[in-house]
Coordinates of C-alpha atoms in Angstrom, one line a residue:
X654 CA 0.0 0.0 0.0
X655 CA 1.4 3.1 -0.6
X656 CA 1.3 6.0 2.1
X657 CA 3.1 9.4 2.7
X658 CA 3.8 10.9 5.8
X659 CA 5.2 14.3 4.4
X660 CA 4.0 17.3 4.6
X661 CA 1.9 17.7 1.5
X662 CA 3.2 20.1 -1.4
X663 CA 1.4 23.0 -3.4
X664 CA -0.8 21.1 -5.9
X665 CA 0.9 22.9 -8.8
X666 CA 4.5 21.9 -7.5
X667 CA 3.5 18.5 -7.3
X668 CA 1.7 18.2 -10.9
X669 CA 4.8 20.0 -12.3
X670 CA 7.1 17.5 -10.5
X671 CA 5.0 13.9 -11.7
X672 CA 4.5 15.1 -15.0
X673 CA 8.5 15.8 -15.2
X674 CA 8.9 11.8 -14.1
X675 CA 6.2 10.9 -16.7
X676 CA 7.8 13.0 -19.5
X677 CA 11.5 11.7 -18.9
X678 CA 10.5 8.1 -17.9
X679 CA 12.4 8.9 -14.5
X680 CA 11.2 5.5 -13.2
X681 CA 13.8 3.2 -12.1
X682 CA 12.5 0.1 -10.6
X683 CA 14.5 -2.3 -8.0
X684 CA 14.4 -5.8 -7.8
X685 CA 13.9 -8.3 -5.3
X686 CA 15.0 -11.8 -5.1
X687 CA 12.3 -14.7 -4.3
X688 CA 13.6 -18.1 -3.6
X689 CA 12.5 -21.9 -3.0
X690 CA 12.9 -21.9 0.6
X691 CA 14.2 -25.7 0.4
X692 CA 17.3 -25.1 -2.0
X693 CA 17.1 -20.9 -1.7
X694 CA 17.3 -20.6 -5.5
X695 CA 16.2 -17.8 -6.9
X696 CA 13.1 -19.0 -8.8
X697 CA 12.3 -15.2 -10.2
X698 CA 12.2 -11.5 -8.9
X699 CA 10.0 -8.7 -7.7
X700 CA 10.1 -5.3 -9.4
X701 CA 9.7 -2.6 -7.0
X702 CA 9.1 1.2 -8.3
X703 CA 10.9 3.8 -7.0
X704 CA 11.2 7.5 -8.6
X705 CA 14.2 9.7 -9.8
X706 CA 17.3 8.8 -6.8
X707 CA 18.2 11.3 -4.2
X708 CA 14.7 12.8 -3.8
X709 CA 11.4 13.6 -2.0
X710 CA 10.1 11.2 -4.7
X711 CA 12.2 8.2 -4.8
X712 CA 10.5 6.0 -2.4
X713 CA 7.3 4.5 -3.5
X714 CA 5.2 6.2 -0.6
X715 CA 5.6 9.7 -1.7
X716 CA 6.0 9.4 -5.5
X717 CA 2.2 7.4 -5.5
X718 CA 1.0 10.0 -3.5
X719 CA 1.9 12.8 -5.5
X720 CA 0.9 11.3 -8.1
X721 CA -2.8 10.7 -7.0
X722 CA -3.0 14.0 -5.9
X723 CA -1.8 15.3 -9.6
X724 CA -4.7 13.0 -11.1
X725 CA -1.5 10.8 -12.6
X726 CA -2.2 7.8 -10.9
X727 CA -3.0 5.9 -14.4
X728 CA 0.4 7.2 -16.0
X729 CA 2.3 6.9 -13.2
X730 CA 1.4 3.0 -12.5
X731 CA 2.0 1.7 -16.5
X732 CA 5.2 3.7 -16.4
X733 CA 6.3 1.4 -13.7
X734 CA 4.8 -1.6 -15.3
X735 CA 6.7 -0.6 -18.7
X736 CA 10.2 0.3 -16.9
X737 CA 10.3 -2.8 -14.9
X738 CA 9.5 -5.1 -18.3
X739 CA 12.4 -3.0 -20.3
X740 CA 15.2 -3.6 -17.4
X741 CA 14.2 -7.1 -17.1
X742 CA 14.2 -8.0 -20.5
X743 CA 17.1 -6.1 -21.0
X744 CA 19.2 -8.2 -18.4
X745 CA 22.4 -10.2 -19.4
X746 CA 20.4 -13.0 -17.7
X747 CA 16.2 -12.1 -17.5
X748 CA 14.9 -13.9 -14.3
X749 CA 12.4 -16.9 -15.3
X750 CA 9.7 -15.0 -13.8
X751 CA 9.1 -11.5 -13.0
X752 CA 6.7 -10.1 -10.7
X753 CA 4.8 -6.9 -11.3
X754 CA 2.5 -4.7 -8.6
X755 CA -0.8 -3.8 -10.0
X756 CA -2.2 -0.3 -8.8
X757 CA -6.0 -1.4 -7.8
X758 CA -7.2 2.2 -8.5
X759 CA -6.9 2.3 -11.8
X760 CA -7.4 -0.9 -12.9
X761 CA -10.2 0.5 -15.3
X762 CA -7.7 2.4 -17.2
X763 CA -6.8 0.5 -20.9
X764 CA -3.1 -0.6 -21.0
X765 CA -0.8 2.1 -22.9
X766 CA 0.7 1.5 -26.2
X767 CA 4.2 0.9 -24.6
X768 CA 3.0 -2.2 -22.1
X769 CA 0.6 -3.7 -25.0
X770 CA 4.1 -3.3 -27.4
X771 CA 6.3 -4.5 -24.9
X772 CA 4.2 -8.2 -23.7
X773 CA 3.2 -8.8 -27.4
X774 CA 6.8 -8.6 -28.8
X775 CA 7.4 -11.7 -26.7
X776 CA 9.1 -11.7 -23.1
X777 CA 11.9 -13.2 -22.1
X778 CA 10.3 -14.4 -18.9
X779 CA 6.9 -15.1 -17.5
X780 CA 5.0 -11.9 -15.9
X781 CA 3.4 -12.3 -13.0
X782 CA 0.8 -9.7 -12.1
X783 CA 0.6 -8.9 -8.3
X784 CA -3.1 -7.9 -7.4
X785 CA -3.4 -6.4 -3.7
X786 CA -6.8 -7.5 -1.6
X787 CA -7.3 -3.8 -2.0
X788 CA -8.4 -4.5 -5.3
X789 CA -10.9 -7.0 -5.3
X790 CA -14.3 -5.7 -3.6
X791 CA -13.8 -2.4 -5.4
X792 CA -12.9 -3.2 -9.0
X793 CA -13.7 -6.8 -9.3
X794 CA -14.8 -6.8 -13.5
X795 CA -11.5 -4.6 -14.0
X796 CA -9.5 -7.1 -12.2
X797 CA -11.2 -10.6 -13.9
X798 CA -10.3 -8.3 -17.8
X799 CA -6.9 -7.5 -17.0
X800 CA -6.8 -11.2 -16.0
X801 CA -8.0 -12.6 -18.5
X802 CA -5.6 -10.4 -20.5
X803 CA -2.4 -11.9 -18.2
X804 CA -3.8 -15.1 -19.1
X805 CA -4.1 -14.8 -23.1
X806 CA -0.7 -13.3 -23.5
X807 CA 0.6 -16.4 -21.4
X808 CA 1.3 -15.0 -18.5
X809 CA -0.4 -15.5 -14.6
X810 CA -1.7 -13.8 -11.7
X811 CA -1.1 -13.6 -8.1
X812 CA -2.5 -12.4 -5.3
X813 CA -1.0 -10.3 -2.3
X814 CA -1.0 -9.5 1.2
X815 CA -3.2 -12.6 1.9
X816 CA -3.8 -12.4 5.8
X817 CA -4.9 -8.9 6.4
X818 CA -8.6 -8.7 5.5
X819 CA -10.7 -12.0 5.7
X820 CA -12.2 -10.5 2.3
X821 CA -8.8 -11.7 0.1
X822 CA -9.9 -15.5 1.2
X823 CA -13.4 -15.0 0.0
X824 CA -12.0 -13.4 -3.2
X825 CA -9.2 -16.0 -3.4
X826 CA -11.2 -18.8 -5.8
X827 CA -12.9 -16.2 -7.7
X828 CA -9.4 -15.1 -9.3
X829 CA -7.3 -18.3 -8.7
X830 CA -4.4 -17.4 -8.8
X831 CA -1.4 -19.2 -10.0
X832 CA 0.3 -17.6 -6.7
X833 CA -0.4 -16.6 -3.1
X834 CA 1.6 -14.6 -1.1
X835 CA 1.2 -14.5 3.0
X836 CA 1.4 -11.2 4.2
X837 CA 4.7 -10.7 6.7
X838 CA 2.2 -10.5 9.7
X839 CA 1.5 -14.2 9.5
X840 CA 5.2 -15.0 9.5
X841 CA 5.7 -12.7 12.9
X842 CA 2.8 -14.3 14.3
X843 CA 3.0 -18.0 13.3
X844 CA 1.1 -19.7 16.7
X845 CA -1.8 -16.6 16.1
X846 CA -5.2 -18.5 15.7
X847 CA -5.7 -15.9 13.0
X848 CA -2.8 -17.1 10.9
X849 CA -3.8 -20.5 11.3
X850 CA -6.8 -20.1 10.2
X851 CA -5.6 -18.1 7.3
X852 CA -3.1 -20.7 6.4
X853 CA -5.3 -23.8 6.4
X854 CA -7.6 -21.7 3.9
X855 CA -4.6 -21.1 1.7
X856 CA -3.2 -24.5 2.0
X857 CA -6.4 -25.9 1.1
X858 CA -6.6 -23.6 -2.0
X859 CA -2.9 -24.3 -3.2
X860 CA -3.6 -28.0 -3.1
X861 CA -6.5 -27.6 -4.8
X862 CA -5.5 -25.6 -7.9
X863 CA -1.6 -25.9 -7.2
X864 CA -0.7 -22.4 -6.7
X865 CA 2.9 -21.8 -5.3
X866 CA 2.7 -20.1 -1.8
X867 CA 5.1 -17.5 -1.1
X868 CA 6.0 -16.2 2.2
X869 CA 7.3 -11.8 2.3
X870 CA 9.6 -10.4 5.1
X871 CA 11.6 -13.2 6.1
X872 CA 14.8 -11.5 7.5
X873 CA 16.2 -14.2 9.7
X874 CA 16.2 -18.1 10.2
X875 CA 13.4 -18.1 12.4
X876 CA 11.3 -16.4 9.7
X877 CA 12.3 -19.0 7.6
X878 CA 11.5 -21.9 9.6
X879 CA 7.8 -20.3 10.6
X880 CA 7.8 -19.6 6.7
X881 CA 7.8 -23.3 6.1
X882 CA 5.8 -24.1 8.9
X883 CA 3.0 -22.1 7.2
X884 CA 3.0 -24.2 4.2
X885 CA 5.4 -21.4 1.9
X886 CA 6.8 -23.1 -0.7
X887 CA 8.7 -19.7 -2.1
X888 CA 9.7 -16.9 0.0
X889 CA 11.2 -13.5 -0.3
X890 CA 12.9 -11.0 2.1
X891 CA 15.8 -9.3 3.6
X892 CA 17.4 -13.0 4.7
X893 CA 17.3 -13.9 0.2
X894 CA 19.0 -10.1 -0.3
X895 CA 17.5 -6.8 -0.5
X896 CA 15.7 -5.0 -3.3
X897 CA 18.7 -3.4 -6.0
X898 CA 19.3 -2.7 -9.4
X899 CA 18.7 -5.8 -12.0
X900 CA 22.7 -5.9 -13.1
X901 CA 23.9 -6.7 -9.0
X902 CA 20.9 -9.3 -8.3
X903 CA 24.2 -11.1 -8.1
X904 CA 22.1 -14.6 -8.0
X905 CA 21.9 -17.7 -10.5
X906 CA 17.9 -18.2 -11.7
X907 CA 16.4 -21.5 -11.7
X908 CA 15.3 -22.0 -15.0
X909 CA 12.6 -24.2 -14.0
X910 CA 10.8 -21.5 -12.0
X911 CA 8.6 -20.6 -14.8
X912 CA 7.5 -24.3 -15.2
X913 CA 6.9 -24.4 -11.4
X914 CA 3.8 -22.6 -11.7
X915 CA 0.3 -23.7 -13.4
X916 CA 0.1 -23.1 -16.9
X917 CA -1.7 -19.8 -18.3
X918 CA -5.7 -20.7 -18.7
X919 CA -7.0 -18.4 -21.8
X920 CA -10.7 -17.8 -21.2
X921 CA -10.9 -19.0 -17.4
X922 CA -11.4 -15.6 -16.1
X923 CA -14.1 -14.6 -18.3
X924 CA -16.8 -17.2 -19.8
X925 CA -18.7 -16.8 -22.5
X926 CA -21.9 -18.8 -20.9
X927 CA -24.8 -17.2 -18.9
X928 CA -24.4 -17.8 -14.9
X929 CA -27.2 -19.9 -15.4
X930 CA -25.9 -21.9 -18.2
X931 CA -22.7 -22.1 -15.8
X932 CA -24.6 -23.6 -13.2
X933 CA -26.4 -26.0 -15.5
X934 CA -23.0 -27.6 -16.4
X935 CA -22.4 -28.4 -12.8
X936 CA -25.3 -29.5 -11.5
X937 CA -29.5 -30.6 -12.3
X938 CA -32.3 -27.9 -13.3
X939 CA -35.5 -27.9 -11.3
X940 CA -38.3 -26.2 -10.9
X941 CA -37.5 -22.4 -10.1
X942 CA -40.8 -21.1 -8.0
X943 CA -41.0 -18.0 -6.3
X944 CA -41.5 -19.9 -3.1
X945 CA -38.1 -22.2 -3.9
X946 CA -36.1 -19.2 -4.6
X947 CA -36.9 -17.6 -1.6
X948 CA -36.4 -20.6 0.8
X949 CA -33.0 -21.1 -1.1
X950 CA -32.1 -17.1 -0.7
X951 CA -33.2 -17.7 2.9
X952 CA -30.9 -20.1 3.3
X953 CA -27.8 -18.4 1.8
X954 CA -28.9 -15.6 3.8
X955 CA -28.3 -17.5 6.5
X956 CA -24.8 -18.5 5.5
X957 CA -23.5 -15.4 4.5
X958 CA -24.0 -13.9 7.9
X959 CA -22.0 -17.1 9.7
X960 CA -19.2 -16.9 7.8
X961 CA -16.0 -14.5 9.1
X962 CA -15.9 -13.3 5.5
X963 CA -18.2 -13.8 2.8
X964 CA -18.6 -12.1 -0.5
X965 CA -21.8 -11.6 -2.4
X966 CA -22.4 -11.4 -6.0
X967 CA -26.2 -10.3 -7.0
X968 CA -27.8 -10.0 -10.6
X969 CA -31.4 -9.8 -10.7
X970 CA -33.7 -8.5 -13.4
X971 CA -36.3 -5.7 -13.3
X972 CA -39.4 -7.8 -14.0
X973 CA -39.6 -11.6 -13.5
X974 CA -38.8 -12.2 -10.1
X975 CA -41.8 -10.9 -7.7
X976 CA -41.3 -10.8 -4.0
X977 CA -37.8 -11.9 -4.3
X978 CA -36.3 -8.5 -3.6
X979 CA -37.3 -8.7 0.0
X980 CA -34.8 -11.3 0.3
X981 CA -32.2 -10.2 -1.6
X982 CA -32.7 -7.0 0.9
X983 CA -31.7 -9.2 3.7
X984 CA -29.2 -11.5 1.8
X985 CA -27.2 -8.2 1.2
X986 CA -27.2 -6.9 4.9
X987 CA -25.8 -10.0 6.4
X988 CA -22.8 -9.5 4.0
X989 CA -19.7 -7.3 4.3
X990 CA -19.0 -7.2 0.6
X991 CA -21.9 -7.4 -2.0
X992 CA -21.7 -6.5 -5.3
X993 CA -24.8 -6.3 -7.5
X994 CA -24.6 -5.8 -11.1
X995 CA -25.3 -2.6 -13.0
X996 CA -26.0 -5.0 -16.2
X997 CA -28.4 -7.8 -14.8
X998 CA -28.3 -11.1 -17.1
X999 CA -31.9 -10.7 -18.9
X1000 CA -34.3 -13.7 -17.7
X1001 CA -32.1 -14.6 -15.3
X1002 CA -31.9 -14.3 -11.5
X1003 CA -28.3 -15.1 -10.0
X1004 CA -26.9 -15.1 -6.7
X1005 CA -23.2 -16.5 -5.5
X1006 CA -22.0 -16.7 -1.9
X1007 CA -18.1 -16.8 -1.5
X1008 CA -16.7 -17.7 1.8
X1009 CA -13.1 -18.6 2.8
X1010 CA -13.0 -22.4 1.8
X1011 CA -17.0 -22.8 0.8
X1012 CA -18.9 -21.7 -1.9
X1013 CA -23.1 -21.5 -3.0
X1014 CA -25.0 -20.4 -5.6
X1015 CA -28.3 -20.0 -6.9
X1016 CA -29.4 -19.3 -10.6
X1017 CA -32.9 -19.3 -12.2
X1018 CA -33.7 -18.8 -16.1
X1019 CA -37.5 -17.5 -16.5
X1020 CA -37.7 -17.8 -20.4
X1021 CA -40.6 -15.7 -22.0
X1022 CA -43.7 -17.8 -20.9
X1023 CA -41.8 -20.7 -19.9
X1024 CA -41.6 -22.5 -16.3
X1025 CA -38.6 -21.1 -14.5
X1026 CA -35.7 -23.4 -14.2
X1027 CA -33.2 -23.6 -10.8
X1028 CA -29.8 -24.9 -10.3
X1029 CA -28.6 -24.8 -6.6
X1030 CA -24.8 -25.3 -5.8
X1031 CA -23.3 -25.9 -2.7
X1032 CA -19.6 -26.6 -3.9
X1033 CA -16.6 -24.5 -4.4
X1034 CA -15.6 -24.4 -7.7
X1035 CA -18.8 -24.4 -9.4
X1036 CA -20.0 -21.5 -7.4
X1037 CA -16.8 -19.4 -8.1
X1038 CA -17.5 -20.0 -11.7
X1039 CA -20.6 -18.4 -11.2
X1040 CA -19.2 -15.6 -9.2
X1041 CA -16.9 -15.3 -12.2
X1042 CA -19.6 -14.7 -15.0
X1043 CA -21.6 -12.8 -13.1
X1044 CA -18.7 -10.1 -12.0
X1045 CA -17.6 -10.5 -16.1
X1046 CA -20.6 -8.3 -16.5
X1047 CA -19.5 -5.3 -13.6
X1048 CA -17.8 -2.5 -14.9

């Protein structure tokens, strides 16, 4: 996250100031090592932004800062992207894999012609977009496009700072991510209920889809053990080296890291089908009465409020569903996240339930003068897939 402490400038000073680091591309991104913690190769890196070198804006903190309060924010974050792609690939020896932060707040911005050049001509490495939990209960469509886009162009996803909102677990099957990194607070608390919890979610989830778990901030041995304790299978930190220019990485790459990871999935992120046709591909159509969809929202209600975190994805129709709103009413108040779509599927009424670990879903078709039709899920996978084509349609 990035956060400024300073004493803020005249707004003019600062616009003048990011559009000088926009104009001259004064953008010189760091690099971190991450390593297997069993052999401590170094399986890829992490490129960190920082602006032009001796000052006010060459730490992260301050140079995104002024740069959302110069309305730059867009520029600023796919100058980053673009800088950290050119050293990389400009390297005697590119790293296998190379992972770069995604700004959540403008994730609704198009790529620029520079990024779009720059993945198309063909990488040396694999790119591995870092989405923060920031991102996903406020720009969920954004983040499933530019996913999808990762995904086309071969490259994969993963998610960050997984242990300091309950929300990233409930999120975490929606996007699937090839790889999930522990926040640094689970490491310095390793015997916390809360980061057991936490881990046995992520476990779960890695074992599942077999995403590579990475541990941040291990600066010492103990950090290391805990690390592997936790189920990390990767790890980065002071302990591995220190972030520094691509040239003095100073480390020999695996060249198997790349492999290590699950292969790019064109398409997964954003299906074609109806959530209902979804559904009907993973489990039996039955009748869909009024009086069956409300029991069913009744009962999702009801597991919505229980869970610790619980995400909730609504599309409903303006005609076709009478007396259901009611119960979508109280459906959305037992959640802490709900999202309900701004383009509702036509003839179709769709509700998904996303919990750490558990998913449910409910979808109904109402053709014109036809019996409605109801799928109900009550597993994982399924229900994400839902989730998925539902938030395909949020913008």
């Amino acid at each position: 996250m990035h956060t400024s402490h300073a004493s803020p400038a005249p707004p003019s000073a600062v616009h003048a100031t990011i559009s000088a680091v926009l104009a001259d591309r004064l953008v010189q991104p760091l690099f971190q090592p991450i390593v297997d913690l069993s052999t401590r190769t170094v399986m890829g890196l992490e490129a960190l932004a920082r602006g032009p070198a001796g000052t006010v804006l060459e730490f992260p903190d301050r140079l995104f800062a002024a740069a959302r309060v110069a309305g730059r924010l867009a520029g600023l974050d796919m100058l980053c992207a673009e800088r950290a792609l050119e050293c990389a690939a400009a390297a005697p020896v590119p790293p296998p894999l190379l992972f770069v932060n995604v700004e959540p707040a403008v994730m609704d911005q198009p790529l620029s012609p520079r990024l779009i050049e720059l993945i198309t001509a063909g990488l040396p490495f694999r790119e591995i977009l870092e989405f923060t939990e920031r991102a996903l209960p406020t720009v969920p469509g954004s983040m499933l496009r530019i996913a999808g886009q990762a995904h086309e162009w071969g490259n994969g996803l993963a998610l960050d700072d997984v242990g300091v909102d309950p929300m990233s677990l409930a999120f975490l099957p929606i996007l699937e991510p090839e790889v999930i990194k522990l926040d640094m607070s689970l490491v310095r608390a390793p015997h916390a209920g809360h980061t057991r919890a936490v881990c046995a979610v992520v476990g779960a989830e890695a074992q599942r889809t077999g995403a590579v778990v990475i541990a941040e901030g291990i600066e010492t041995e103990d950090d290391l053990r805990h690390a592997r304790a936790l189920g990390a299978h990767w790890g980065q930190g002071w302990l591995f080296g220190r972030p520094g220019p691509i040239d003095g990485v100073g480390h020999r790459f695996d060249a198997a890291g790349a492999d290590a990871l699950p292969r790019p999935r064109p398409g997964f992120h954003q299906p074609t089908a109806s959530p209902f046709q979804v559904a009907a591909a993973h489990g039996p159509a039955t009748p869909g009465d009024a009086h069956a969809v409300a029991a069913t929202l009744a009962r999702m209600r009801d597991i919505a409020a229980s869970a610790e975190a619980a995400v909730v994805v609504v599309s409903c129709p303006a005609s076709g569903f009478p007396g259901i709103a009611v119960s979508l009413h109280e459906l959305a108040g037992r959640a802490r996240s709900i999202v309900v779509l701004d383009r509702p599927v036509p003839d179709e009424l769709a509700v998904a339930v996303i919990g750490p670990g558990h998913g449910y879903a409910v979808c109904v078709q109402t053709p014109h003068e036809q019996e409605a039709k109801m799928v109900i899920l009550n597993h994982l996978p399924p229900a994400a897939a839902v989730a998925r084509a539902l938030l395909n349609r949020h913008r």
